[in-house]
Structure formats: C-alpha cells, structure tokens
Amino acid sequence: RLAKQVRMSPSAESAESSLDRSRALRSKLLEKIEEMPGPFFARLSKCGQPLTLLCNGCLTPRTVETRCRWKCCPVCQRAVTAASAARFKKIAASCQWPLLVTFNAKHRKDDGVAAFREMRAALVRLRAQVWWKRRVKGGVACWEVSRLSTKERRSRKLGRDQGWHFHCHMLLDCRWLYATTLPPPPHASKEERKERCRRINEEIAAL
C-alpha cells in the first residue's frame, strides 16, 4: 500500500517559517515588556493561546490560536496592516485629490515620549492654520516610530545610535499642499517641480 505524501509548496513553507519567526519575536517581546506598566503585557500575553472550537454542523473540534490584534504584536501586525490598508483604500477612493504627505522629525536621543508629544503638538498647530484649512478638505494620519537596534545599525553600516525617529504619514484630500508658494504649472519640467517642492518643504518647516 502506498502512503500518500503531501509536500508543502515553497510559498507555504516560507509563510510557515515566517510565522515561526513572528512567534519567536512575540516571545522575546513578552520578556521585555513584562515589567512595564500598562495593558501591553496583559494584551500580548493572551495572544497565541490554544482555543478549541466545535463545529455546530459536524461537531468536529478544531484547535486554533487566539489573537490580540495589537499593531505592535509580531504575529498580528500583518493582519492589522492589511485591515488598515483596506480602510485607507476606501478613504483614498472618496478623495477628489488624494495626496500622500510625510512629516519627519530629527532623531532624538532623549525621552521618546516627550519628543513624540512635541511633534504631535506641532502638527496640531500646523493643521489649525488658515491656509491649511483652505487647502485640505480632509484626510487621515498614521504615526510611525522607529529606533534601530545595534544589530540593525551594523547591518546597515551605520555608526552610533541615532535615537528615536518619528514621522507621520498623511493621506489628504488636497490638490497641492502649500502656504504661499504656488503649485507648478501643468507642463512644468521635472526640475521645476522639484524646486517648487523644495521651497514648499522649507516654507512649511519654518511655520
């Protein structure tokens, strides 16, 4: 009698190994945040727990893993990202002039929480200005915070620790984001558009 053999495809094997790496990262993250105050450890510790489900039709039991759906969880962040992308896609479709803008801040080595609050307050002041309200009809913002580890800095051939890096991605319903610098004409060259963008960056950074 021949035994039936099922071989995983390369894509399935890659997905399985990627999931194993994510689970290992989740375990390391749990060890690091165990002493931290707040709900982070309690939420992440519930992720990956076995849960037995029973089919109402055939009464066949099936064991699955619970999910925390926290964006910082190495296992759940892909599903969270996919859901956010689908939501942003709907928002972009409703915009007349969808425009993607990124605001960056210099690296900070001091308290990351204080630096984040400063940048958030600066963007609140920026959005409160008259020219912004005239140009921007609406939109959505997403924050990204990063700090490279020693291993990552070595792999990218970077020197000393640069500290915290904050940037905010905004999807705006805006034809051209500017305060006083006019947008380039329709048939402007690439160099002219680049120069206008540079002037606008300097203008907004000084506000």
GROMACS .gro file of N, CA and C in nm, residues 49-190:
model
  426
   49GLN      N    1  -0.268   3.175   2.251
   49GLN     CA    2  -0.319   3.071   2.341
   49GLN      C    3  -0.410   2.975   2.263
   50PRO      N    4  -0.399   2.843   2.291
   50PRO     CA    5  -0.484   2.747   2.219
   50PRO      C    6  -0.631   2.763   2.255
   51LEU      N    7  -0.715   2.757   2.154
   51LEU     CA    8  -0.859   2.771   2.172
   51LEU      C    9  -0.928   2.664   2.088
   52THR      N   10  -1.008   2.581   2.151
   52THR     CA   11  -1.078   2.473   2.081
   52THR      C   12  -1.218   2.517   2.042
   53LEU      N   13  -1.246   2.507   1.913
   53LEU     CA   14  -1.378   2.542   1.859
   53LEU      C   15  -1.449   2.415   1.812
   54LEU      N   16  -1.581   2.416   1.822
   54LEU     CA   17  -1.660   2.299   1.784
   54LEU      C   18  -1.760   2.338   1.676
   55CYS      N   19  -1.755   2.268   1.565
   55CYS     CA   20  -1.846   2.296   1.454
   55CYS      C   21  -1.989   2.257   1.494
   56ASN      N   22  -2.083   2.346   1.472
   56ASN     CA   23  -2.222   2.318   1.506
   56ASN      C   24  -2.286   2.215   1.414
   57GLY      N   25  -2.228   2.199   1.293
   57GLY     CA   26  -2.287   2.105   1.198
   57GLY      C   27  -2.238   1.963   1.216
   58CYS      N   28  -2.106   1.944   1.205
   58CYS     CA   29  -2.049   1.809   1.212
   58CYS      C   30  -1.990   1.775   1.348
   59LEU      N   31  -1.992   1.872   1.440
   59LEU     CA   32  -1.938   1.852   1.576
   59LEU      C   33  -1.791   1.814   1.576
   60THR      N   34  -1.717   1.861   1.474
   60THR     CA   35  -1.574   1.833   1.467
   60THR      C   36  -1.498   1.941   1.542
   61PRO      N   37  -1.416   1.904   1.640
   61PRO     CA   38  -1.338   2.005   1.713
   61PRO      C   39  -1.217   2.050   1.632
   62ARG      N   40  -1.182   2.174   1.651
   62ARG     CA   41  -1.064   2.230   1.583
   62ARG      C   42  -0.996   2.327   1.678
   63THR      N   43  -0.865   2.310   1.692
   63THR     CA   44  -0.788   2.395   1.783
   63THR      C   45  -0.720   2.506   1.704
   64VAL      N   46  -0.741   2.629   1.745
   64VAL     CA   47  -0.681   2.747   1.681
   64VAL      C   48  -0.607   2.827   1.788
   65GLU      N   49  -0.545   2.937   1.745
   65GLU     CA   50  -0.475   3.024   1.837
   65GLU      C   51  -0.550   3.157   1.851
   66THR      N   52  -0.552   3.207   1.973
   66THR     CA   53  -0.613   3.338   1.995
   66THR      C   54  -0.524   3.447   1.938
   67ARG      N   55  -0.582   3.561   1.911
   67ARG     CA   56  -0.508   3.674   1.856
   67ARG      C   57  -0.539   3.799   1.939
   68CYS      N   58  -0.436   3.880   1.962
   68CYS     CA   59  -0.455   4.004   2.039
   68CYS      C   60  -0.493   4.122   1.950
   69ARG      N   61  -0.458   4.112   1.820
   69ARG     CA   62  -0.486   4.218   1.722
   69ARG      C   63  -0.425   4.352   1.763
   70TRP      N   64  -0.308   4.343   1.825
   70TRP     CA   65  -0.233   4.463   1.864
   70TRP      C   66  -0.133   4.492   1.753
   71LYS      N   67  -0.124   4.618   1.710
   71LYS     CA   68  -0.040   4.653   1.596
   71LYS      C   69   0.108   4.631   1.622
   72CYS      N   70   0.149   4.623   1.749
   72CYS     CA   71   0.290   4.600   1.782
   72CYS      C   72   0.322   4.452   1.798
   73CYS      N   73   0.222   4.366   1.789
   73CYS     CA   74   0.246   4.222   1.801
   73CYS      C   75   0.307   4.169   1.672
   74PRO      N   76   0.421   4.099   1.679
   74PRO     CA   77   0.485   4.048   1.556
   74PRO      C   78   0.397   3.952   1.477
   75VAL      N   79   0.304   3.883   1.543
   75VAL     CA   80   0.218   3.787   1.475
   75VAL      C   81   0.096   3.855   1.414
   76CYS      N   82   0.035   3.946   1.488
   76CYS     CA   83  -0.091   4.007   1.445
   76CYS      C   84  -0.074   4.130   1.357
   77GLN      N   85   0.047   4.187   1.353
   77GLN     CA   86   0.061   4.316   1.286
   77GLN      C   87   0.035   4.307   1.136
   78ARG      N   88   0.055   4.192   1.074
   78ARG     CA   89   0.027   4.181   0.930
   78ARG      C   90  -0.122   4.193   0.902
   79ALA      N   91  -0.203   4.126   0.984
   79ALA     CA   92  -0.348   4.136   0.966
   79ALA      C   93  -0.397   4.277   0.997
   80VAL      N   94  -0.339   4.339   1.099
   80VAL     CA   95  -0.376   4.477   1.133
   80VAL      C   96  -0.339   4.571   1.020
   81THR      N   97  -0.220   4.550   0.962
   81THR     CA   98  -0.176   4.633   0.849
   81THR      C   99  -0.267   4.616   0.728
   82ALA      N  100  -0.306   4.492   0.700
   82ALA     CA  101  -0.394   4.466   0.585
   82ALA      C  102  -0.530   4.533   0.605
   83ALA      N  103  -0.582   4.528   0.728
   83ALA     CA  104  -0.710   4.592   0.756
   83ALA      C  105  -0.699   4.744   0.743
   84SER      N  106  -0.586   4.800   0.789
   84SER     CA  107  -0.566   4.945   0.776
   84SER      C  108  -0.553   4.985   0.630
   85ALA      N  109  -0.483   4.903   0.552
   85ALA     CA  110  -0.467   4.933   0.409
   85ALA      C  111  -0.602   4.933   0.338
   86ALA      N  112  -0.688   4.838   0.374
   86ALA     CA  113  -0.822   4.833   0.313
   86ALA      C  114  -0.904   4.956   0.353
   87ARG      N  115  -0.889   4.998   0.477
   87ARG     CA  116  -0.963   5.117   0.523
   87ARG      C  117  -0.911   5.243   0.453
   88PHE      N  118  -0.777   5.254   0.440
   88PHE     CA  119  -0.720   5.370   0.372
   88PHE      C  120  -0.756   5.372   0.224
   89LYS      N  121  -0.771   5.254   0.164
   89LYS     CA  122  -0.808   5.247   0.024
   89LYS      C  123  -0.946   5.307   0.001
   90LYS      N  124  -1.038   5.281   0.093
   90LYS     CA  125  -1.172   5.339   0.083
   90LYS      C  126  -1.166   5.491   0.099
   91ILE      N  127  -1.082   5.538   0.193
   91ILE     CA  128  -1.069   5.682   0.215
   91ILE      C  129  -1.010   5.749   0.091
   92ALA      N  130  -0.907   5.685   0.031
   92ALA     CA  131  -0.846   5.742  -0.089
   92ALA      C  132  -0.945   5.749  -0.204
   93ALA      N  133  -1.032   5.649  -0.214
   93ALA     CA  134  -1.131   5.648  -0.322
   93ALA      C  135  -1.233   5.760  -0.306
   94SER      N  136  -1.254   5.805  -0.183
   94SER     CA  137  -1.351   5.912  -0.159
   94SER      C  138  -1.290   6.052  -0.176
   95CYS      N  139  -1.158   6.060  -0.192
   95CYS     CA  140  -1.090   6.189  -0.206
   95CYS      C  141  -1.094   6.236  -0.352
   96GLN      N  142  -1.115   6.363  -0.371
   96GLN     CA  143  -1.110   6.418  -0.506
   96GLN      C  144  -0.966   6.432  -0.553
   97TRP      N  145  -0.877   6.473  -0.460
   97TRP     CA  146  -0.735   6.489  -0.491
   97TRP      C  147  -0.654   6.415  -0.383
   98PRO      N  148  -0.643   6.282  -0.390
   98PRO     CA  149  -0.566   6.209  -0.288
   98PRO      C  150  -0.417   6.244  -0.295
   99LEU      N  151  -0.363   6.287  -0.184
   99LEU     CA  152  -0.224   6.331  -0.177
   99LEU      C  153  -0.159   6.269  -0.054
  100LEU      N  154  -0.047   6.200  -0.075
  100LEU     CA  155   0.026   6.138   0.036
  100LEU      C  156   0.141   6.228   0.077
  101VAL      N  157   0.141   6.267   0.205
  101VAL     CA  158   0.242   6.358   0.260
  101VAL      C  159   0.304   6.293   0.384
  102THR      N  160   0.436   6.306   0.398
  102THR     CA  161   0.506   6.253   0.515
  102THR      C  162   0.578   6.366   0.587
  103PHE      N  163   0.555   6.379   0.716
  103PHE     CA  164   0.623   6.476   0.801
  103PHE      C  165   0.725   6.403   0.887
  104ASN      N  166   0.849   6.450   0.880
  104ASN     CA  167   0.958   6.388   0.956
  104ASN      C  168   1.008   6.482   1.065
  105ALA      N  169   1.068   6.424   1.166
  105ALA     CA  170   1.134   6.500   1.272
  105ALA      C  171   1.276   6.447   1.288
  106LYS      N  172   1.364   6.531   1.336
  106LYS     CA  173   1.501   6.489   1.359
  106LYS      C  174   1.508   6.381   1.467
  107HIS      N  175   1.611   6.297   1.457
  107HIS     CA  176   1.628   6.193   1.557
  107HIS      C  177   1.649   6.256   1.695
  108ARG      N  178   1.590   6.191   1.795
  108ARG     CA  179   1.602   6.238   1.932
  108ARG      C  180   1.657   6.126   2.020
  109LYS      N  181   1.758   6.160   2.100
  109LYS     CA  182   1.817   6.060   2.189
  109LYS      C  183   1.760   6.067   2.330
  110ASP      N  184   1.686   6.173   2.359
  110ASP     CA  185   1.632   6.187   2.493
  110ASP      C  186   1.498   6.113   2.504
  111ASP      N  187   1.413   6.157   2.592
  111ASP     CA  188   1.286   6.091   2.617
  111ASP      C  189   1.202   6.085   2.490
  112GLY      N  190   1.173   5.962   2.446
  112GLY     CA  191   1.096   5.945   2.323
  112GLY      C  192   0.953   5.992   2.336
  113VAL      N  193   0.893   5.975   2.454
  113VAL     CA  194   0.754   6.016   2.475
  113VAL      C  195   0.742   6.168   2.464
  114ALA      N  196   0.836   6.240   2.525
  114ALA     CA  197   0.834   6.387   2.518
  114ALA      C  198   0.853   6.435   2.374
  115ALA      N  199   0.944   6.369   2.300
  115ALA     CA  200   0.967   6.408   2.161
  115ALA      C  201   0.843   6.383   2.076
  116PHE      N  202   0.775   6.272   2.101
  116PHE     CA  203   0.654   6.243   2.025
  116PHE      C  204   0.545   6.346   2.053
  117ARG      N  205   0.531   6.384   2.178
  117ARG     CA  206   0.430   6.483   2.214
  117ARG      C  207   0.460   6.618   2.151
  118GLU      N  208   0.588   6.653   2.141
  118GLU     CA  209   0.626   6.780   2.078
  118GLU      C  210   0.589   6.780   1.930
  119MET      N  211   0.617   6.669   1.861
  119MET     CA  212   0.586   6.664   1.718
  119MET      C  213   0.436   6.662   1.695
  120ARG      N  214   0.364   6.592   1.779
  120ARG     CA  215   0.218   6.588   1.764
  120ARG      C  216   0.158   6.727   1.788
  121ALA      N  217   0.210   6.798   1.887
  121ALA     CA  218   0.160   6.934   1.913
  121ALA      C  219   0.192   7.026   1.797
  122ALA      N  220   0.310   7.008   1.735
  122ALA     CA  221   0.347   7.092   1.620
  122ALA      C  222   0.253   7.068   1.502
  123LEU      N  223   0.214   6.942   1.479
  123LEU     CA  224   0.122   6.914   1.369
  123LEU      C  225  -0.019   6.966   1.399
  124VAL      N  226  -0.058   6.966   1.526
  124VAL     CA  227  -0.188   7.023   1.562
  124VAL      C  228  -0.190   7.173   1.532
  125ARG      N  229  -0.080   7.241   1.566
  125ARG     CA  230  -0.071   7.385   1.535
  125ARG      C  231  -0.071   7.409   1.385
  126LEU      N  232  -0.004   7.321   1.310
  126LEU     CA  233   0.001   7.336   1.165
  126LEU      C  234  -0.138   7.322   1.103
  127ARG      N  235  -0.212   7.224   1.148
  127ARG     CA  236  -0.346   7.199   1.093
  127ARG      C  237  -0.445   7.307   1.133
  128ALA      N  238  -0.414   7.384   1.236
  128ALA     CA  239  -0.504   7.490   1.281
  128ALA      C  240  -0.488   7.618   1.202
  129GLN      N  241  -0.386   7.627   1.116
  129GLN     CA  242  -0.361   7.749   1.041
  129GLN      C  243  -0.464   7.766   0.928
  130VAL      N  244  -0.487   7.891   0.892
  130VAL     CA  245  -0.593   7.923   0.796
  130VAL      C  246  -0.564   7.862   0.660
  131TRP      N  247  -0.441   7.871   0.613
  131TRP     CA  248  -0.410   7.821   0.479
  131TRP      C  249  -0.430   7.669   0.471
  132TRP      N  250  -0.402   7.595   0.580
  132TRP     CA  251  -0.422   7.450   0.581
  132TRP      C  252  -0.571   7.417   0.566
  133LYS      N  253  -0.654   7.488   0.641
  133LYS     CA  254  -0.798   7.462   0.637
  133LYS      C  255  -0.856   7.494   0.500
  134ARG      N  256  -0.796   7.593   0.430
  134ARG     CA  257  -0.844   7.626   0.295
  134ARG      C  258  -0.802   7.521   0.193
  135ARG      N  259  -0.684   7.466   0.208
  135ARG     CA  260  -0.630   7.372   0.108
  135ARG      C  261  -0.678   7.229   0.129
  136VAL      N  262  -0.690   7.187   0.254
  136VAL     CA  263  -0.716   7.046   0.285
  136VAL      C  264  -0.864   7.027   0.321
  137LYS      N  265  -0.930   6.939   0.247
  137LYS     CA  266  -1.071   6.910   0.273
  137LYS      C  267  -1.089   6.805   0.383
  138GLY      N  268  -0.991   6.717   0.398
  138GLY     CA  269  -1.000   6.609   0.496
  138GLY      C  270  -0.885   6.512   0.476
  139GLY      N  271  -0.889   6.402   0.549
  139GLY     CA  272  -0.784   6.302   0.534
  139GLY      C  273  -0.769   6.217   0.658
  140VAL      N  274  -0.660   6.140   0.660
  140VAL     CA  275  -0.632   6.051   0.771
  140VAL      C  276  -0.481   6.050   0.794
  141ALA      N  277  -0.439   6.030   0.920
  141ALA     CA  278  -0.297   6.032   0.956
  141ALA      C  279  -0.259   5.903   1.025
  142CYS      N  280  -0.135   5.862   1.007
  142CYS     CA  281  -0.083   5.741   1.069
  142CYS      C  282   0.060   5.769   1.116
  143TRP      N  283   0.088   5.739   1.243
  143TRP     CA  284   0.220   5.764   1.300
  143TRP      C  285   0.309   5.642   1.288
  144GLU      N  286   0.438   5.667   1.271
  144GLU     CA  287   0.538   5.561   1.268
  144GLU      C  288   0.656   5.603   1.354
  145VAL      N  289   0.693   5.516   1.447
  145VAL     CA  290   0.804   5.542   1.540
  145VAL      C  291   0.904   5.429   1.528
  146SER      N  292   1.031   5.461   1.515
  146SER     CA  293   1.133   5.358   1.500
  146SER      C  294   1.260   5.396   1.574
  147ARG      N  295   1.333   5.293   1.611
  147ARG     CA  296   1.466   5.310   1.669
  147ARG      C  297   1.545   5.184   1.638
  148LEU      N  298   1.652   5.200   1.564
  148LEU     CA  299   1.728   5.084   1.519
  148LEU      C  300   1.806   5.022   1.634
  149SER      N  301   1.807   4.888   1.636
  149SER     CA  302   1.887   4.817   1.734
  149SER      C  303   2.034   4.815   1.690
  150THR      N  304   2.120   4.768   1.777
  150THR     CA  305   2.263   4.760   1.744
  150THR      C  306   2.286   4.670   1.625
  151LYS      N  307   2.215   4.558   1.618
  151LYS     CA  308   2.230   4.464   1.507
  151LYS      C  309   2.185   4.527   1.376
  152GLU      N  310   2.074   4.600   1.379
  152GLU     CA  311   2.024   4.665   1.257
  152GLU      C  312   2.118   4.775   1.210
  153ARG      N  313   2.177   4.850   1.306
  153ARG     CA  314   2.271   4.955   1.266
  153ARG      C  315   2.395   4.895   1.201
  154ARG      N  316   2.441   4.784   1.251
  154ARG     CA  317   2.558   4.718   1.193
  154ARG      C  318   2.528   4.664   1.054
  155SER      N  319   2.408   4.606   1.036
  155SER     CA  320   2.372   4.552   0.905
  155SER      C  321   2.359   4.661   0.800
  156ARG      N  322   2.319   4.782   0.842
  156ARG     CA  323   2.308   4.895   0.750
  156ARG      C  324   2.433   4.981   0.747
  157LYS      N  325   2.535   4.937   0.819
  157LYS     CA  326   2.664   5.006   0.824
  157LYS      C  327   2.649   5.149   0.875
  158LEU      N  328   2.570   5.162   0.982
  158LEU     CA  329   2.551   5.292   1.046
  158LEU      C  330   2.637   5.298   1.171
  159GLY      N  331   2.666   5.418   1.215
  159GLY     CA  332   2.753   5.438   1.331
  159GLY      C  333   2.678   5.433   1.461
  160ARG      N  334   2.692   5.538   1.538
  160ARG     CA  335   2.633   5.542   1.672
  160ARG      C  336   2.481   5.547   1.666
  161ASP      N  337   2.423   5.524   1.781
  161ASP     CA  338   2.277   5.524   1.793
  161ASP      C  339   2.221   5.663   1.760
  162GLN      N  340   2.129   5.667   1.665
  162GLN     CA  341   2.069   5.794   1.624
  162GLN      C  342   1.951   5.833   1.712
  163GLY      N  343   1.903   5.741   1.795
  163GLY     CA  344   1.791   5.772   1.881
  163GLY      C  345   1.656   5.744   1.815
  164TRP      N  346   1.553   5.805   1.868
  164TRP     CA  347   1.417   5.785   1.819
  164TRP      C  348   1.393   5.863   1.690
  165HIS      N  349   1.316   5.801   1.601
  165HIS     CA  350   1.280   5.868   1.475
  165HIS      C  351   1.129   5.863   1.460
  166PHE      N  352   1.069   5.982   1.447
  166PHE     CA  353   0.925   5.994   1.435
  166PHE      C  354   0.889   6.049   1.297
  167HIS      N  355   0.789   5.992   1.236
  167HIS     CA  356   0.733   6.053   1.117
  167HIS      C  357   0.585   6.018   1.107
  168CYS      N  358   0.510   6.108   1.044
  168CYS     CA  359   0.366   6.097   1.034
  168CYS      C  360   0.326   6.093   0.886
  169HIS      N  361   0.258   5.987   0.846
  169HIS     CA  362   0.208   5.974   0.710
  169HIS      C  363   0.064   6.025   0.706
  170MET      N  364   0.037   6.113   0.611
  170MET     CA  365  -0.098   6.168   0.597
  170MET      C  366  -0.150   6.145   0.455
  171LEU      N  367  -0.272   6.096   0.447
  171LEU     CA  368  -0.343   6.086   0.320
  171LEU      C  369  -0.446   6.197   0.319
  172LEU      N  370  -0.422   6.300   0.238
  172LEU     CA  371  -0.503   6.420   0.239
  172LEU      C  372  -0.583   6.435   0.111
  173ASP      N  373  -0.699   6.498   0.125
  173ASP     CA  374  -0.777   6.538   0.007
  173ASP      C  375  -0.736   6.681  -0.025
  174CYS      N  376  -0.630   6.693  -0.102
  174CYS     CA  377  -0.568   6.824  -0.128
  174CYS      C  378  -0.500   6.819  -0.264
  175ARG      N  379  -0.526   6.919  -0.346
  175ARG     CA  380  -0.466   6.920  -0.480
  175ARG      C  381  -0.318   6.954  -0.473
  176TRP      N  382  -0.282   7.051  -0.388
  176TRP     CA  383  -0.141   7.091  -0.373
  176TRP      C  384  -0.126   7.155  -0.236
  177LEU      N  385  -0.040   7.100  -0.152
  177LEU     CA  386  -0.025   7.149  -0.015
  177LEU      C  387   0.080   7.260  -0.012
  178TYR      N  388   0.035   7.382   0.015
  178TYR     CA  389   0.127   7.495   0.019
  178TYR      C  390   0.065   7.608   0.101
  179ALA      N  391   0.151   7.697   0.150
  179ALA     CA  392   0.105   7.815   0.224
  179ALA      C  393   0.103   7.936   0.131
  180THR      N  394   0.219   7.971   0.073
  180THR     CA  395   0.226   8.085  -0.019
  180THR      C  396   0.289   8.048  -0.153
  181THR      N  397   0.371   7.943  -0.156
  181THR     CA  398   0.435   7.901  -0.280
  181THR      C  399   0.333   7.836  -0.373
  182LEU      N  400   0.313   7.893  -0.489
  182LEU     CA  401   0.212   7.842  -0.582
  182LEU      C  402   0.255   7.709  -0.642
  183PRO      N  403   0.159   7.626  -0.680
  183PRO     CA  404   0.193   7.497  -0.743
  183PRO      C  405   0.254   7.520  -0.881
  184PRO      N  406   0.331   7.425  -0.931
  184PRO     CA  407   0.392   7.441  -1.064
  184PRO      C  408   0.286   7.435  -1.173
  185PRO      N  409   0.311   7.496  -1.286
  185PRO     CA  410   0.214   7.489  -1.396
  185PRO      C  411   0.202   7.346  -1.448
  186PRO      N  412   0.095   7.317  -1.521
  186PRO     CA  413   0.070   7.179  -1.566
  186PRO      C  414   0.184   7.119  -1.648
  187HIS      N  415   0.251   7.201  -1.730
  187HIS     CA  416   0.356   7.148  -1.817
  187HIS      C  417   0.496   7.182  -1.764
  188ALA      N  418   0.509   7.193  -1.633
  188ALA     CA  419   0.639   7.224  -1.573
  188ALA      C  420   0.734   7.106  -1.587
  189SER      N  421   0.861   7.136  -1.596
  189SER     CA  422   0.962   7.031  -1.607
  189SER      C  423   0.982   6.962  -1.473
  190LYS      N  424   1.052   6.851  -1.475
  190LYS     CA  425   1.079   6.776  -1.353
  190LYS      C  426   1.163   6.859  -1.256
   0.00000   0.00000   0.00000
